[in-house]
Coordinates of C-alpha atoms and ligand atoms in Angstrom, one line a residue:
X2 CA 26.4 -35.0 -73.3
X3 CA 28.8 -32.6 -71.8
X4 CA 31.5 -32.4 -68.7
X5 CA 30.0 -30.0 -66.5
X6 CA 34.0 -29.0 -65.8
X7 CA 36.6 -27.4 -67.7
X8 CA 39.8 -29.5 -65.7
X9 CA 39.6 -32.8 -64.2
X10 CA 41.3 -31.2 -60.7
X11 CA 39.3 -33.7 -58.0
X12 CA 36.1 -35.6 -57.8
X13 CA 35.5 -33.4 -55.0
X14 CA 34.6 -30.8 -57.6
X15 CA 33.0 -32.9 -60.1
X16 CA 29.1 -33.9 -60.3
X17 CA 27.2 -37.6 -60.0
X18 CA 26.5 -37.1 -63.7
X19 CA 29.8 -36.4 -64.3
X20 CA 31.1 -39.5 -63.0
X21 CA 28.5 -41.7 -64.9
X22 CA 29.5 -40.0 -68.2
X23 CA 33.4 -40.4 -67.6
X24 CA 32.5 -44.6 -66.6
X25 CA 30.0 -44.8 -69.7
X26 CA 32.0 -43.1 -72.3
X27 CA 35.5 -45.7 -70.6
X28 CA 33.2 -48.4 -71.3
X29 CA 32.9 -47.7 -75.3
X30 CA 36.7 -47.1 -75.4
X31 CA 37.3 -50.4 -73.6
X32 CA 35.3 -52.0 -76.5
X33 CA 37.5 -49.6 -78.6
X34 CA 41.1 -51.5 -76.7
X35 CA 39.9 -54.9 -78.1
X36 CA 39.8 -54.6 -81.5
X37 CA 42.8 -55.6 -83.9
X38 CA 43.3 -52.0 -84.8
X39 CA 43.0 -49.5 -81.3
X40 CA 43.2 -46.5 -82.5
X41 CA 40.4 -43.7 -83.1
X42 CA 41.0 -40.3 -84.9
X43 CA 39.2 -38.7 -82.3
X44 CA 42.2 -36.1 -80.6
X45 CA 44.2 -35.7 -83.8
X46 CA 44.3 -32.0 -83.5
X47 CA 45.3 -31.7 -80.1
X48 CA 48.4 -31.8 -78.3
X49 CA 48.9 -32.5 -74.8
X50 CA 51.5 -32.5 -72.2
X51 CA 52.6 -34.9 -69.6
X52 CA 54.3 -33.1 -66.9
X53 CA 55.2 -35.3 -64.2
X54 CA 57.0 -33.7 -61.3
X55 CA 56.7 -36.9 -58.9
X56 CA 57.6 -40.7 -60.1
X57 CA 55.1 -42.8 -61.7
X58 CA 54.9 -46.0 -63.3
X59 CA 51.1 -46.6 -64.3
X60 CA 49.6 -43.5 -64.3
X61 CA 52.3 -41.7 -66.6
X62 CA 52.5 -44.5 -69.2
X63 CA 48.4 -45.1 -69.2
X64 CA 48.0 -41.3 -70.1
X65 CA 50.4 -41.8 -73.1
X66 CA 48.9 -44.8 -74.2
X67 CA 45.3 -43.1 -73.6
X68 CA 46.8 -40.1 -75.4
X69 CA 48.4 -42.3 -78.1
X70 CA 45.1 -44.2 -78.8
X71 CA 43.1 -40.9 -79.2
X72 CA 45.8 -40.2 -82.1
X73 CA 46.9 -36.9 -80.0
X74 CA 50.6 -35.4 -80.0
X75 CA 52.0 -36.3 -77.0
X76 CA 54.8 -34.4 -75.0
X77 CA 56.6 -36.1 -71.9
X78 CA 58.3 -33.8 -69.7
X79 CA 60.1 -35.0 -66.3
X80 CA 61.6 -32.6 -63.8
X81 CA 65.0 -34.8 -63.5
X82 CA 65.8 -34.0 -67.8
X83 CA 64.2 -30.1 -67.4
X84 CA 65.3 -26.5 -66.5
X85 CA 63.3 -27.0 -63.3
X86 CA 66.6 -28.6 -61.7
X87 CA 68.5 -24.9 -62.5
X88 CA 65.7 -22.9 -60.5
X89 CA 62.5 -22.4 -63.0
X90 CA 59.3 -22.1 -61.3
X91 CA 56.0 -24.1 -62.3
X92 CA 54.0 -21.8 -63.5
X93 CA 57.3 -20.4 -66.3
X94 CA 57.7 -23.9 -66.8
X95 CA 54.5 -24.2 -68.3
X96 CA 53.5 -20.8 -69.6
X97 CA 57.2 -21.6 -71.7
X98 CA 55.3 -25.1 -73.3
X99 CA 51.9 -23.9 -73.9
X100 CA 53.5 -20.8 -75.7
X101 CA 54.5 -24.0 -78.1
X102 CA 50.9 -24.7 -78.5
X103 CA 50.0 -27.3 -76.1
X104 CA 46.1 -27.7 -75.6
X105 CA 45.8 -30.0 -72.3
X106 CA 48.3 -30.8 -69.4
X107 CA 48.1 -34.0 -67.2
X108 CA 50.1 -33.3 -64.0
X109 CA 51.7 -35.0 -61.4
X110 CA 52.9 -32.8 -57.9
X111 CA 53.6 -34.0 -54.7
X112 CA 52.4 -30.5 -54.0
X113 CA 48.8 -30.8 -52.9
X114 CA 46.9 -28.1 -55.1
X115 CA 49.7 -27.9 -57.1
X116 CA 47.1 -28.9 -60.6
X117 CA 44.4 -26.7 -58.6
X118 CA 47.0 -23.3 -59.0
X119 CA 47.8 -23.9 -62.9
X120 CA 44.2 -24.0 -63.1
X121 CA 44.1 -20.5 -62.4
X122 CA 46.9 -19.2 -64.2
X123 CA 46.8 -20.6 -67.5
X124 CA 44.1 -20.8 -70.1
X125 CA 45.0 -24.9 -71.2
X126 CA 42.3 -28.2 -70.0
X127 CA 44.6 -29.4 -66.9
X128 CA 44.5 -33.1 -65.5
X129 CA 45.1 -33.9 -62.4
X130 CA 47.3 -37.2 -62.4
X131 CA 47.8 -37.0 -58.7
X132 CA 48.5 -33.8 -56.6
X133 CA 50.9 -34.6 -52.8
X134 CA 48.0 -36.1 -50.5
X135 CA 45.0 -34.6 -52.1
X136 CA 43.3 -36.4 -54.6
X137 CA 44.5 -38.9 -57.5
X138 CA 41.1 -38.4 -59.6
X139 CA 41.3 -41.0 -62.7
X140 CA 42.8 -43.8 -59.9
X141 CA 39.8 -43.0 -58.2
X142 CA 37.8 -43.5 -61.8
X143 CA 39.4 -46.8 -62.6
X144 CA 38.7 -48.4 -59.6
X145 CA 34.7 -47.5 -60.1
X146 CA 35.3 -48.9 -63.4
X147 CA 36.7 -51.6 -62.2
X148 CA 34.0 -52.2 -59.7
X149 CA 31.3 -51.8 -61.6
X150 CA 33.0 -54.3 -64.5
X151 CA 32.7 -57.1 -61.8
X152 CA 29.9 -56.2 -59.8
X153 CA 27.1 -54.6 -62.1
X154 CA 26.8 -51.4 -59.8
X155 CA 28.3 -49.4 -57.2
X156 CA 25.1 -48.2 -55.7
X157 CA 24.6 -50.4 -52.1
X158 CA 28.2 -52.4 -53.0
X159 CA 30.4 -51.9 -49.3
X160 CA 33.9 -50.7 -50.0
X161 CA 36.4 -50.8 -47.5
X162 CA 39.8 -48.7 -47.7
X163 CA 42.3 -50.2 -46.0
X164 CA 46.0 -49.0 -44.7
X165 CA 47.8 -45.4 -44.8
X166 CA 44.1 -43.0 -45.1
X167 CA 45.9 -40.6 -43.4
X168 CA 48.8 -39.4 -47.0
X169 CA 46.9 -41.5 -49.6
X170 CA 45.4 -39.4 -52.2
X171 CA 43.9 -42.7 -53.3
X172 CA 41.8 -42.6 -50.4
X173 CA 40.2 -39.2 -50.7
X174 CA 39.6 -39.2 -54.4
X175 CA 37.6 -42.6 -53.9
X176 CA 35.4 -42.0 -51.2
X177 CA 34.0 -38.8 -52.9
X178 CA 33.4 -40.4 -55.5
X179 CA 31.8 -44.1 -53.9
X180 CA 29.9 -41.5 -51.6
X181 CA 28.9 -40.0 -54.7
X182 CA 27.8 -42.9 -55.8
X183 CA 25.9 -44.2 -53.8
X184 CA 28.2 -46.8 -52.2
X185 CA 29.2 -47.8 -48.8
X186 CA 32.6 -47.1 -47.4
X187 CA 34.7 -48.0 -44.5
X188 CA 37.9 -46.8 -43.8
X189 CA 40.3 -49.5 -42.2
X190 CA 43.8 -49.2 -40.5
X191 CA 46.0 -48.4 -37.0
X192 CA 44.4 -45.4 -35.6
X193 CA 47.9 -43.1 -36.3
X194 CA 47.3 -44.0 -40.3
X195 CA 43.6 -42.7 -39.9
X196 CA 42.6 -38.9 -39.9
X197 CA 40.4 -37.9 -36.4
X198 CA 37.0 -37.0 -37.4
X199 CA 37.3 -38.4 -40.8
X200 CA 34.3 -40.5 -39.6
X201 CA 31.2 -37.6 -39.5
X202 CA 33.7 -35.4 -41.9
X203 CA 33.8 -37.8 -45.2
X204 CA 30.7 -39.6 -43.8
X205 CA 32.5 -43.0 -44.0
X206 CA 32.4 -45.7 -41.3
X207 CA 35.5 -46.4 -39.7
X208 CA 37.3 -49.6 -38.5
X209 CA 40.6 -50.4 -36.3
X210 CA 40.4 -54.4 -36.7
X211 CA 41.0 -55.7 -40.2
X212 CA 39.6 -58.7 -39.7
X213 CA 36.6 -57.1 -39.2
X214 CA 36.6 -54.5 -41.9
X215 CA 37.1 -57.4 -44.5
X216 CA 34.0 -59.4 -42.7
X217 CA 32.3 -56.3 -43.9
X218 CA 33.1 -55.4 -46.9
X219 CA 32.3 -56.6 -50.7
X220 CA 35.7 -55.4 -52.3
X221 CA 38.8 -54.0 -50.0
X222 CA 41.4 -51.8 -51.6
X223 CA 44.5 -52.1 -49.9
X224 CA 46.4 -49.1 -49.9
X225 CA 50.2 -48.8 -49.8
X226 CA 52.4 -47.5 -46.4
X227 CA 53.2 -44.0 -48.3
X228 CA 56.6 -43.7 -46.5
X229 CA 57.8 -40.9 -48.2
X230 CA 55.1 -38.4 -47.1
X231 CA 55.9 -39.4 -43.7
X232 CA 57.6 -37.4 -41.6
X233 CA 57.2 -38.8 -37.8
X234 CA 57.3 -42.6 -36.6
X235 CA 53.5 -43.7 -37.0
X236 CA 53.9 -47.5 -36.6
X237 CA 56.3 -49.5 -34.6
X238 CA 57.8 -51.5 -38.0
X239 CA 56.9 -53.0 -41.4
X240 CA 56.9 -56.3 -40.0
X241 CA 54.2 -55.5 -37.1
X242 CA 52.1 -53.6 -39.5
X243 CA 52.3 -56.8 -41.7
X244 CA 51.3 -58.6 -38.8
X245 CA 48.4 -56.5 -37.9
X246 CA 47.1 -55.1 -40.9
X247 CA 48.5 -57.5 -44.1
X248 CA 46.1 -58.8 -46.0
X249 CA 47.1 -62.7 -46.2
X250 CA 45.8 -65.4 -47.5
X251 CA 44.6 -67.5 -44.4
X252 CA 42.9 -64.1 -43.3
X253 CA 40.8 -64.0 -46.4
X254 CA 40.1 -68.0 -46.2
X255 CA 38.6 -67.4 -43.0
X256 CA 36.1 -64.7 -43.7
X257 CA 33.6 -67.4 -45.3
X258 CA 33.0 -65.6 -48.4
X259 CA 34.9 -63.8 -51.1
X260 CA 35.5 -60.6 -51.6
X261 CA 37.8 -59.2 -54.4
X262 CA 40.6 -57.4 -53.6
X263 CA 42.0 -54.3 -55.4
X264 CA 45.7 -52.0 -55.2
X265 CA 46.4 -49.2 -56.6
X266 CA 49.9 -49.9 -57.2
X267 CA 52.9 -49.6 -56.5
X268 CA 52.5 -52.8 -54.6
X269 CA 54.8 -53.4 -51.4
X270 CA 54.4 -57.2 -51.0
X271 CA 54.5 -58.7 -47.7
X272 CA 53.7 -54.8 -46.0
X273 CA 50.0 -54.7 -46.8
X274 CA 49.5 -57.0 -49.2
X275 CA 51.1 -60.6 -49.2
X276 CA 51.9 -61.9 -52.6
X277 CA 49.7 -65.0 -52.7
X278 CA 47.2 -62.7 -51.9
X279 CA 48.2 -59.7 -54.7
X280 CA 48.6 -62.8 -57.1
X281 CA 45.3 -64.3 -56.2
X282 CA 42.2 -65.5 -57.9
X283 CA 40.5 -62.9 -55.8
X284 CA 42.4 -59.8 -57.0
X285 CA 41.8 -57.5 -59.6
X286 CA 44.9 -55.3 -59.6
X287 CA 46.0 -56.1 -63.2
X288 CA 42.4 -55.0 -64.5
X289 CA 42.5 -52.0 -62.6
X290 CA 45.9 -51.1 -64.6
X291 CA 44.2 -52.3 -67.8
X292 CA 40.8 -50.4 -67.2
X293 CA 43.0 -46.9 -66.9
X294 CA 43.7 -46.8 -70.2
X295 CA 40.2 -47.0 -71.2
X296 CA 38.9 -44.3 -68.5
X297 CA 41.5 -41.9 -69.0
X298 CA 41.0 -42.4 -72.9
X299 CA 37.4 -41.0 -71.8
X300 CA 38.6 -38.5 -69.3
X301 CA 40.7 -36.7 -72.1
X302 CA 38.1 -37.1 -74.9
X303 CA 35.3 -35.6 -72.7
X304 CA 37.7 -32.7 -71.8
X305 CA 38.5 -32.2 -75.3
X306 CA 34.9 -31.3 -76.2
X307 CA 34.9 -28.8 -73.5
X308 CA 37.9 -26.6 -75.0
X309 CA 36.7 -23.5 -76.4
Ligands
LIG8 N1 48.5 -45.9 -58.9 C1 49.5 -45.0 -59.3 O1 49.3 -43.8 -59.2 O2 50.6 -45.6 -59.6 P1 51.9 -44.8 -60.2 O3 52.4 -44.0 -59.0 O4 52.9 -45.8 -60.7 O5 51.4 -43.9 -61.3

């Protein structure tokens, strides 16, 4: 079986079967991450490049281990150590490294349609690793992973997102892809972190009382307070939103059931998230870092086949 896309630019833009492929081919390749030996012949001839224009911690280093595994040549390129700093644009930045014979590009932009743009211009397999407030794609793909690892399915599971919906790329990129799916999911947070209409728009349900979204839901994703992409005052402090919408521990103990509890990282403890809570026996966060390797180890090897 195939891709039905050239790119991985959104799950917007990608198909149901898609999706099952990507998670189905991750799971073979988590099998692969266990062995004594982790490493497959399968990319040997191709090169890729990781061109990261914004910060990242898990994304950036699970692509070059993904890459790594796949036995690919890897190039790391970061915009504080390039020419980008003395005025060259995106799209000469990267016509300059594929004319070195690079075959795919995962990219990072805080420029939303920034991976969407390249797309267009150049003839290489481009990755989305996150584009400003659009859509985050293999996050997305990890937490289904990560879902269905612990709960069988994602068909019928309720999935609440919870926190800053409004710049959270996270957000988007998930609830295409739960709708998708076939899963239920709520969106959860102060009303100024929550898009108007995103209700009937996204068709996702939508809750102002965290208590309540977490009554509701089988697993919450608890999204971090994006305050860099924030430009106007849209809650009073850390320390109310804490208070309002932190998950904590005697919140969770008084739901009467468990629910498991998922970040994508970077983590702001004691904002939306306390620690004891983060550190939990209900979380999952640590597998969700683990299962990227795996999915984007999938994502790249399905891509691959499609390169003509
Ligand atoms: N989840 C995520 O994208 O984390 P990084 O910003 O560290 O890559």
């Amino acid at each position: 079986m195939q891709l039905s896309t050239k790119h991985l630019l959104g799950i917007k833009d990608i198909s149901r079967e898609d999706i099952s492929l990507i998670l189905s081919t991750a799971r073979q390749f988590k099998e692969v991450l266990q062995r004594p030996v982790k490493k497959v012949p399968s990319l040997r001839e191709v090169t890729i490049v990781n061109l990261f224009y914004e910060n990242s911690t898990r994304t950036r280093i699970s692509f070059e281990l993904a890459e790594k595994r796949l036995s690919a040549d890897t190039i790391n390129f970061s915009t504080s150590a390039s020419s980008v700093s003395k005025g060259e644009t995106l799209l000469d930045t990267v016509n300059n490294i594929l004319s070195m014979k690079v075959d795919m590009v995962v990219m990072r932009h805080s420029a939303s349609g920034a991976p969407h743009f390249l797309a267009k211009h150049i003839p290489a397999a481009i990755v989305n690793a996150g584009d400003g407030i659009n859509e985050h794609p293999t996050q997305a793909l990890l937490d289904a992973f990560s879902i269905e690892e612990k709960l069988g399915s994602l068909a019928g599971k309720k999935v609440a997102l919870i926190g800053d919906i409004m710049h959270s790329r996270v957000a988007l990129s998930n609830i295409h892809l739960l709708n998708k799916m076939g899963a239920e999911v709520m969106v959860a947070g102060p009303p100024t972190l929550i898009p108007k209409y995103i209700g009937e728009a996204l068709n996702v349900k939508v809750e102002y009382d965290l208590k309540k979204a977490l009554q509701w839901c089988d697993v919450a994703n608890v999204l971090r307070i994006q305050l860099e992409r924030q430009n106007q005052v849209l809650f009073s402090s850390l320390r109310e939103y804490n208070l309002a919408y932190g998950v904590s521990r005697k919140m969770l103990d008084s739901l009467g059931k468990e629910i498991i509890i998922m970040h994508p990282g970077p983590i702001n403890r004691g904002v939306e998230i306390d620690s004891d809570v983060a550190d939990g026996h209900q979380s999952i966060i640590l597998q969700q870092v683990e299962n990227g390797v795996a999915v984007r180890m999938a994502v790249l090897y399905l891509l691959a086949g499609k390169r003509e």
